[in-house]
PDB file of C-alpha atoms in Angstrom:
ATOM      1  CA  MET W   1      -1.058 -44.426  22.833  1.00  0.00           C
ATOM      2  CA  THR W   2      -0.657 -40.661  22.798  1.00  0.00           C
ATOM      3  CA  LYS W   3       2.225 -39.434  20.682  1.00  0.00           C
ATOM      4  CA  VAL W   4       4.626 -37.120  22.464  1.00  0.00           C
ATOM      5  CA  VAL W   5       5.480 -34.104  20.327  1.00  0.00           C
ATOM      6  CA  THR W   6       9.122 -33.177  20.663  1.00  0.00           C
ATOM      7  CA  GLU W   7      10.291 -29.573  20.848  1.00  0.00           C
ATOM      8  CA  PRO W   8      11.888 -29.635  17.362  1.00  0.00           C
ATOM      9  CA  GLU W   9       8.646 -31.017  15.901  1.00  0.00           C
ATOM     10  CA  ALA W  10       6.621 -28.323  17.647  1.00  0.00           C
ATOM     11  CA  MET W  11       8.962 -25.618  16.353  1.00  0.00           C
ATOM     12  CA  GLU W  12       8.761 -27.003  12.826  1.00  0.00           C
ATOM     13  CA  SER W  13       4.963 -27.062  12.985  1.00  0.00           C
ATOM     14  CA  ALA W  14       4.838 -23.477  14.269  1.00  0.00           C
ATOM     15  CA  ALA W  15       7.201 -22.326  11.525  1.00  0.00           C
ATOM     16  CA  ARG W  16       5.084 -24.055   8.882  1.00  0.00           C
ATOM     17  CA  THR W  17       1.921 -22.391  10.195  1.00  0.00           C
ATOM     18  CA  SER W  18       3.643 -19.002  10.233  1.00  0.00           C
ATOM     19  CA  THR W  19       4.791 -19.427   6.617  1.00  0.00           C
ATOM     20  CA  GLN W  20       1.294 -20.428   5.526  1.00  0.00           C
ATOM     21  CA  ALA W  21      -0.141 -17.461   7.413  1.00  0.00           C
ATOM     22  CA  SER W  22       2.214 -15.082   5.590  1.00  0.00           C
ATOM     23  CA  THR W  23       1.136 -16.496   2.239  1.00  0.00           C
ATOM     24  CA  VAL W  24      -2.549 -16.154   3.105  1.00  0.00           C
ATOM     25  CA  TYR W  25      -1.930 -12.672   4.509  1.00  0.00           C
ATOM     26  CA  ASP W  26      -0.345 -11.529   1.237  1.00  0.00           C
ATOM     27  CA  ARG W  27      -3.153 -12.983  -0.863  1.00  0.00           C
ATOM     28  CA  LEU W  28      -5.905 -11.521   1.305  1.00  0.00           C
ATOM     29  CA  GLN W  29      -4.220  -8.134   1.388  1.00  0.00           C
ATOM     30  CA  ASP W  30      -3.840  -8.107  -2.404  1.00  0.00           C
ATOM     31  CA  ASP W  31      -7.517  -8.984  -2.827  1.00  0.00           C
ATOM     32  CA  ILE W  32      -8.516  -6.205  -0.429  1.00  0.00           C
ATOM     33  CA  LEU W  33      -6.254  -3.650  -2.115  1.00  0.00           C
ATOM     34  CA  THR W  34      -7.520  -4.486  -5.596  1.00  0.00           C
ATOM     35  CA  GLY W  35     -11.141  -4.414  -4.478  1.00  0.00           C
ATOM     36  CA  GLN W  36     -11.830  -8.088  -5.134  1.00  0.00           C
ATOM     37  CA  LEU W  37     -12.808  -8.285  -1.477  1.00  0.00           C
ATOM     38  CA  LYS W  38     -15.229  -5.386  -1.228  1.00  0.00           C
ATOM     39  CA  PRO W  39     -15.341  -2.947   1.714  1.00  0.00           C
ATOM     40  CA  GLY W  40     -17.563  -4.249   4.491  1.00  0.00           C
ATOM     41  CA  ARG W  41     -17.659  -7.824   3.199  1.00  0.00           C
ATOM     42  CA  LYS W  42     -18.118 -10.467   5.879  1.00  0.00           C
ATOM     43  CA  LEU W  43     -15.092 -12.772   5.972  1.00  0.00           C
ATOM     44  CA  ARG W  44     -16.471 -16.209   6.768  1.00  0.00           C
ATOM     45  CA  LEU W  45     -13.737 -18.581   7.866  1.00  0.00           C
ATOM     46  CA  LYS W  46     -15.185 -21.673   6.212  1.00  0.00           C
ATOM     47  CA  GLU W  47     -15.420 -19.935   2.837  1.00  0.00           C
ATOM     48  CA  LEU W  48     -11.929 -18.460   3.105  1.00  0.00           C
ATOM     49  CA  ILE W  49     -10.356 -21.773   4.117  1.00  0.00           C
ATOM     50  CA  GLU W  50     -11.685 -23.302   0.915  1.00  0.00           C
ATOM     51  CA  GLU W  51     -11.049 -20.281  -1.314  1.00  0.00           C
ATOM     52  CA  TYR W  52      -7.461 -19.752  -0.151  1.00  0.00           C
ATOM     53  CA  ASN W  53      -6.687 -23.434   0.341  1.00  0.00           C
ATOM     54  CA  THR W  54      -5.446 -23.019   3.891  1.00  0.00           C
ATOM     55  CA  GLY W  55      -6.114 -24.155   7.438  1.00  0.00           C
ATOM     56  CA  ASN W  56      -7.920 -22.511  10.320  1.00  0.00           C
ATOM     57  CA  SER W  57      -4.808 -21.489  12.290  1.00  0.00           C
ATOM     58  CA  PRO W  58      -2.908 -19.806   9.407  1.00  0.00           C
ATOM     59  CA  LEU W  59      -6.105 -18.031   8.332  1.00  0.00           C
ATOM     60  CA  ARG W  60      -6.818 -16.654  11.797  1.00  0.00           C
ATOM     61  CA  GLU W  61      -3.224 -15.478  12.141  1.00  0.00           C
ATOM     62  CA  ALA W  62      -3.436 -13.716   8.774  1.00  0.00           C
ATOM     63  CA  LEU W  63      -6.754 -12.061   9.674  1.00  0.00           C
ATOM     64  CA  ASN W  64      -5.391 -10.866  13.010  1.00  0.00           C
ATOM     65  CA  ARG W  65      -2.425  -9.285  11.217  1.00  0.00           C
ATOM     66  CA  LEU W  66      -4.742  -7.605   8.717  1.00  0.00           C
ATOM     67  CA  SER W  67      -6.843  -6.337  11.611  1.00  0.00           C
ATOM     68  CA  ALA W  68      -3.748  -4.840  13.225  1.00  0.00           C
ATOM     69  CA  ASN W  69      -2.898  -2.817  10.111  1.00  0.00           C
ATOM     70  CA  GLY W  70      -6.425  -1.592   9.447  1.00  0.00           C
ATOM     71  CA  MET W  71      -7.311  -3.713   6.422  1.00  0.00           C
ATOM     72  CA  VAL W  72      -9.791  -5.861   8.343  1.00  0.00           C
ATOM     73  CA  VAL W  73     -12.158  -5.131  11.229  1.00  0.00           C
ATOM     74  CA  ARG W  74     -12.540  -7.666  14.021  1.00  0.00           C
ATOM     75  CA  GLU W  75     -16.027  -7.586  15.529  1.00  0.00           C
ATOM     76  CA  GLU W  76     -16.654  -8.950  19.014  1.00  0.00           C
ATOM     77  CA  ASN W  77     -18.297 -12.380  18.752  1.00  0.00           C
ATOM     78  CA  ARG W  78     -19.011 -11.780  15.068  1.00  0.00           C
ATOM     79  CA  GLY W  79     -15.718 -12.564  13.363  1.00  0.00           C
ATOM     80  CA  PHE W  80     -14.027 -10.449  10.706  1.00  0.00           C
ATOM     81  CA  ARG W  81     -15.045  -8.230   7.830  1.00  0.00           C
ATOM     82  CA  VAL W  82     -13.178  -6.058   5.322  1.00  0.00           C
ATOM     83  CA  SER W  83     -12.725  -2.533   6.664  1.00  0.00           C
ATOM     84  CA  PRO W  84     -15.350  -0.137   5.289  1.00  0.00           C
ATOM     85  CA  ALA W  85     -14.247   2.603   2.888  1.00  0.00           C
ATOM     86  CA  LYS W  86     -15.239   6.019   4.192  1.00  0.00           C
ATOM     87  CA  THR W  87     -14.597   9.615   3.159  1.00  0.00           C
ATOM     88  CA  GLU W  88     -13.417  10.568   6.631  1.00  0.00           C
ATOM     89  CA  GLU W  89     -10.846   7.774   6.706  1.00  0.00           C
ATOM     90  CA  LEU W  90      -9.391   8.659   3.299  1.00  0.00           C
ATOM     91  CA  MET W  91      -9.056  12.303   4.328  1.00  0.00           C
ATOM     92  CA  GLU W  92      -7.288  11.258   7.529  1.00  0.00           C
ATOM     93  CA  LEU W  93      -5.034   8.822   5.689  1.00  0.00           C
ATOM     94  CA  THR W  94      -4.067  11.504   3.177  1.00  0.00           C
ATOM     95  CA  ARG W  95      -3.303  14.116   5.837  1.00  0.00           C
ATOM     96  CA  THR W  96      -1.251  11.685   7.895  1.00  0.00           C
ATOM     97  CA  ARG W  97       0.622  10.420   4.860  1.00  0.00           C
ATOM     98  CA  CYS W  98       1.495  13.978   3.860  1.00  0.00           C
ATOM     99  CA  TRP W  99       2.729  14.786   7.375  1.00  0.00           C
ATOM    100  CA  LEU W 100       4.915  11.712   7.703  1.00  0.00           C
ATOM    101  CA  GLU W 101       6.297  11.738   4.176  1.00  0.00           C
ATOM    102  CA  GLU W 102       7.217  15.410   4.504  1.00  0.00           C
ATOM    103  CA  ILE W 103       9.499  14.467   7.393  1.00  0.00           C
ATOM    104  CA  ALA W 104      10.900  11.467   5.521  1.00  0.00           C
ATOM    105  CA  LEU W 105      11.416  13.416   2.302  1.00  0.00           C
ATOM    106  CA  ARG W 106      13.156  16.356   3.973  1.00  0.00           C
ATOM    107  CA  GLU W 107      15.458  13.979   5.849  1.00  0.00           C
ATOM    108  CA  SER W 108      16.222  12.057   2.662  1.00  0.00           C
ATOM    109  CA  ILE W 109      17.038  15.229   0.746  1.00  0.00           C
ATOM    110  CA  ALA W 110      19.307  16.339   3.580  1.00  0.00           C
ATOM    111  CA  HIS W 111      21.151  13.033   3.918  1.00  0.00           C
ATOM    112  CA  GLY W 112      20.754  11.152   0.627  1.00  0.00           C
ATOM    113  CA  ASP W 113      23.923  10.362  -1.310  1.00  0.00           C
ATOM    114  CA  VAL W 114      24.668   9.885  -5.011  1.00  0.00           C
ATOM    115  CA  ALA W 115      23.606   6.232  -4.858  1.00  0.00           C
ATOM    116  CA  TRP W 116      20.198   7.363  -3.562  1.00  0.00           C
ATOM    117  CA  GLU W 117      19.889   9.822  -6.451  1.00  0.00           C
ATOM    118  CA  GLU W 118      20.714   7.036  -8.893  1.00  0.00           C
ATOM    119  CA  ARG W 119      17.997   4.833  -7.394  1.00  0.00           C
ATOM    120  CA  ILE W 120      15.479   7.648  -7.830  1.00  0.00           C
ATOM    121  CA  VAL W 121      16.410   8.099 -11.486  1.00  0.00           C
ATOM    122  CA  LEU W 122      16.158   4.351 -12.100  1.00  0.00           C
ATOM    123  CA  ALA W 123      12.821   4.058 -10.275  1.00  0.00           C
ATOM    124  CA  PHE W 124      11.396   6.912 -12.352  1.00  0.00           C
ATOM    125  CA  HIS W 125      12.737   5.336 -15.547  1.00  0.00           C
ATOM    126  CA  TRP W 126      10.899   2.063 -14.910  1.00  0.00           C
ATOM    127  CA  LEU W 127       7.716   3.882 -13.885  1.00  0.00           C
ATOM    128  CA  ASN W 128       7.808   6.049 -16.999  1.00  0.00           C
ATOM    129  CA  ARG W 129       8.566   3.072 -19.221  1.00  0.00           C
ATOM    130  CA  GLU W 130       5.572   1.176 -17.877  1.00  0.00           C
ATOM    131  CA  ALA W 131       3.329   4.226 -18.318  1.00  0.00           C
ATOM    132  CA  GLN W 132       4.426   4.685 -21.942  1.00  0.00           C
ATOM    133  CA  SER W 133       3.644   1.055 -22.724  1.00  0.00           C
ATOM    134  CA  LYS W 134      -0.055   1.669 -22.070  1.00  0.00           C
ATOM    135  CA  GLU W 135      -2.681   4.277 -22.784  1.00  0.00           C
ATOM    136  CA  ASP W 136      -2.490   7.188 -20.340  1.00  0.00           C
ATOM    137  CA  ASN W 137      -5.880   6.541 -18.780  1.00  0.00           C
ATOM    138  CA  VAL W 138      -5.326   2.849 -18.070  1.00  0.00           C
ATOM    139  CA  ALA W 139      -1.648   2.723 -17.074  1.00  0.00           C
ATOM    140  CA  HIS W 140      -2.371   2.932 -13.370  1.00  0.00           C
ATOM    141  CA  THR W 141      -4.559  -0.176 -13.527  1.00  0.00           C
ATOM    142  CA  SER W 142      -1.534  -2.317 -14.356  1.00  0.00           C
ATOM    143  CA  SER W 143      -0.104  -4.278 -11.440  1.00  0.00           C
ATOM    144  CA  GLU W 144       3.342  -3.639 -12.902  1.00  0.00           C
ATOM    145  CA  TRP W 145       2.675   0.107 -12.916  1.00  0.00           C
ATOM    146  CA  GLU W 146       1.504  -0.013  -9.317  1.00  0.00           C
ATOM    147  CA  ASP W 147       4.664  -1.876  -8.314  1.00  0.00           C
ATOM    148  CA  HIS W 148       6.888   0.701 -10.023  1.00  0.00           C
ATOM    149  CA  HIS W 149       4.775   3.527  -8.628  1.00  0.00           C
ATOM    150  CA  ALA W 150       5.181   2.262  -5.072  1.00  0.00           C
ATOM    151  CA  GLU W 151       8.913   1.738  -5.634  1.00  0.00           C
ATOM    152  CA  PHE W 152       9.350   5.308  -6.909  1.00  0.00           C
ATOM    153  CA  HIS W 153       7.638   6.888  -3.919  1.00  0.00           C
ATOM    154  CA  GLN W 154       9.407   4.610  -1.453  1.00  0.00           C
ATOM    155  CA  THR W 155      12.780   5.399  -3.026  1.00  0.00           C
ATOM    156  CA  LEU W 156      12.197   9.130  -2.579  1.00  0.00           C
ATOM    157  CA  ILE W 157      12.073   8.719   1.201  1.00  0.00           C
ATOM    158  CA  SER W 158      14.472   5.782   1.520  1.00  0.00           C
ATOM    159  CA  ALA W 159      17.407   7.914   2.735  1.00  0.00           C
ATOM    160  CA  CYS W 160      15.615   9.278   5.809  1.00  0.00           C
ATOM    161  CA  ASN W 161      17.542   6.935   8.138  1.00  0.00           C
ATOM    162  CA  SER W 162      14.391   5.627   9.840  1.00  0.00           C
ATOM    163  CA  ASN W 163      13.119   2.178   8.930  1.00  0.00           C
ATOM    164  CA  ILE W 164      10.190   2.661  11.292  1.00  0.00           C
ATOM    165  CA  LEU W 165       9.103   5.826   9.477  1.00  0.00           C
ATOM    166  CA  ILE W 166       9.491   4.141   6.092  1.00  0.00           C
ATOM    167  CA  GLU W 167       7.371   1.223   7.300  1.00  0.00           C
ATOM    168  CA  PHE W 168       4.605   3.540   8.522  1.00  0.00           C
ATOM    169  CA  CYS W 169       4.630   5.393   5.200  1.00  0.00           C
ATOM    170  CA  ALA W 170       4.434   2.126   3.256  1.00  0.00           C
ATOM    171  CA  GLN W 171       1.416   0.992   5.267  1.00  0.00           C
ATOM    172  CA  LEU W 172      -0.383   4.300   4.703  1.00  0.00           C
ATOM    173  CA  ALA W 173       0.389   4.028   0.991  1.00  0.00           C
ATOM    174  CA  LYS W 174      -1.265   0.600   0.848  1.00  0.00           C
ATOM    175  CA  ARG W 175      -4.359   1.778   2.668  1.00  0.00           C
ATOM    176  CA  THR W 176      -4.799   4.751   0.325  1.00  0.00           C
ATOM    177  CA  LEU W 177      -4.151   2.516  -2.693  1.00  0.00           C
ATOM    178  CA  ARG W 178      -7.313   0.592  -1.860  1.00  0.00           C
ATOM    179  CA  TYR W 179      -9.374   3.751  -2.329  1.00  0.00           C
ATOM    180  CA  ARG W 180      -7.728   4.483  -5.668  1.00  0.00           C
ATOM    181  CA  ASN W 181      -8.491   0.984  -6.882  1.00  0.00           C
ATOM    182  CA  LEU W 182     -12.150   1.294  -5.901  1.00  0.00           C
ATOM    183  CA  VAL W 183     -12.615   4.199  -8.329  1.00  0.00           C
ATOM    184  CA  GLU W 184     -13.223   3.640 -12.045  1.00  0.00           C
ATOM    185  CA  VAL W 185     -10.356   4.338 -14.450  1.00  0.00           C
ATOM    186  CA  VAL W 186     -12.359   7.067 -16.168  1.00  0.00           C
ATOM    187  CA  GLU W 187     -12.003   9.250 -13.081  1.00  0.00           C
ATOM    188  CA  TYR W 188      -8.269   9.641 -13.856  1.00  0.00           C
ATOM    189  CA  ARG W 189      -8.532  10.378 -17.583  1.00  0.00           C
ATOM    190  CA  ASP W 190      -7.705  14.105 -17.382  1.00  0.00           C
ATOM    191  CA  ARG W 191      -4.751  13.688 -15.051  1.00  0.00           C
ATOM    192  CA  HIS W 192      -1.110  13.670 -16.130  1.00  0.00           C
ATOM    193  CA  GLU W 193       0.483  11.707 -13.329  1.00  0.00           C
ATOM    194  CA  MET W 194       3.818  11.124 -15.036  1.00  0.00           C
ATOM    195  CA  GLU W 195       4.373  14.855 -15.367  1.00  0.00           C
ATOM    196  CA  GLU W 196       3.686  15.201 -11.644  1.00  0.00           C
ATOM    197  CA  HIS W 197       6.236  12.467 -10.955  1.00  0.00           C
ATOM    198  CA  ARG W 198       8.770  14.078 -13.293  1.00  0.00           C
ATOM    199  CA  GLU W 199       8.495  17.448 -11.545  1.00  0.00           C
ATOM    200  CA  LEU W 200       8.734  15.797  -8.136  1.00  0.00           C
ATOM    201  CA  GLN W 201      11.819  13.837  -9.152  1.00  0.00           C
ATOM    202  CA  GLN W 202      13.540  16.981 -10.414  1.00  0.00           C
ATOM    203  CA  ALA W 203      12.803  18.949  -7.255  1.00  0.00           C
ATOM    204  CA  VAL W 204      14.253  16.144  -5.139  1.00  0.00           C
ATOM    205  CA  LEU W 205      17.380  15.820  -7.294  1.00  0.00           C
ATOM    206  CA  ASP W 206      17.803  19.610  -7.129  1.00  0.00           C
ATOM    207  CA  ARG W 207      17.670  19.264  -3.327  1.00  0.00           C
ATOM    208  CA  ASN W 208      14.824  21.780  -3.225  1.00  0.00           C
ATOM    209  CA  ALA W 209      13.088  20.408  -0.144  1.00  0.00           C
ATOM    210  CA  ASP W 210      10.348  23.044   0.072  1.00  0.00           C
ATOM    211  CA  LEU W 211       9.295  22.578  -3.554  1.00  0.00           C
ATOM    212  CA  ALA W 212       9.536  18.798  -3.314  1.00  0.00           C
ATOM    213  CA  VAL W 213       7.266  18.733  -0.259  1.00  0.00           C
ATOM    214  CA  GLU W 214       4.809  21.097  -1.948  1.00  0.00           C
ATOM    215  CA  LEU W 215       4.659  18.893  -5.063  1.00  0.00           C
ATOM    216  CA  LEU W 216       4.353  15.682  -3.059  1.00  0.00           C
ATOM    217  CA  THR W 217       1.550  17.074  -0.905  1.00  0.00           C
ATOM    218  CA  LYS W 218      -0.302  18.332  -3.977  1.00  0.00           C
ATOM    219  CA  HIS W 219       0.196  14.960  -5.690  1.00  0.00           C
ATOM    220  CA  TYR W 220      -1.440  13.058  -2.833  1.00  0.00           C
ATOM    221  CA  THR W 221      -4.143  15.677  -2.284  1.00  0.00           C
ATOM    222  CA  VAL W 222      -5.199  15.638  -5.941  1.00  0.00           C
ATOM    223  CA  THR W 223      -5.488  11.849  -5.828  1.00  0.00           C
ATOM    224  CA  SER W 224      -7.678  12.083  -2.739  1.00  0.00           C
ATOM    225  CA  GLU W 225      -9.869  14.759  -4.332  1.00  0.00           C
ATOM    226  CA  ILE W 226     -10.369  12.665  -7.483  1.00  0.00           C
ATOM    227  CA  VAL W 227     -11.340   9.632  -5.435  1.00  0.00           C
ATOM    228  CA  LEU W 228     -13.755  11.592  -3.242  1.00  0.00           C
ATOM    229  CA  ALA W 229     -15.287  13.354  -6.254  1.00  0.00           C
ATOM    230  CA  SER W 230     -16.432   9.959  -7.508  1.00  0.00           C
ATOM    231  CA  GLY W 231     -19.093  10.037  -4.786  1.00  0.00           C
ATOM    232  CA  ARG W 232     -18.574   6.365  -3.989  1.00  0.00           C
ATOM    233  CA  PHE W 233     -17.898   6.704  -0.282  1.00  0.00           C
ATOM    234  CA  ASP W 234     -19.990   7.768   2.711  1.00  0.00           C
TER     235      ASP W 234
END
């Protein structure tokens, strides 16, 4: 006898699949961002189901979401693979990130209140504290440092009054992070990132929008140049 699935049961099943998909999505994205899943790697469903301890439906949903945000490429009749890492894409990502974050930063400087300033100071404090706890040339390899780094940059633009813009900027930040993580630590040894962050923080707190934008653009451009100078990308 065929069991009739009630509407509440169907909704519960869909919710469970969605939750599992979100978990798999986060894990896959982390592995792509850290370089554990290399650019161009074929993503075979059977292998991923076993490796990530999930089912077919949650996995496909996660891969479709990753495809939508550029982390994964969906090939017609050939499945999925990790998006390739290319010089042209990094240059485009950097330009676009600079354009969008200039708008967000100028708006935040114009409209941010004292509470926003306090969040910036606190975000910088935690970033600086994490950096000081490690050698200069390996600090950025720490997952804790990356979390604080992302929080600092997101806080700078958090008063722009546009959640959509903030979301776009966050996605671009993740896609550029992948390139940074694909480059050896030694490539960053002569850079003083915390000083760049300190100067940027001060310009923002001084409400000097032109200087803040100049420093932010230079900060992202230098990162891109270091990554490209490694010669690792086509």
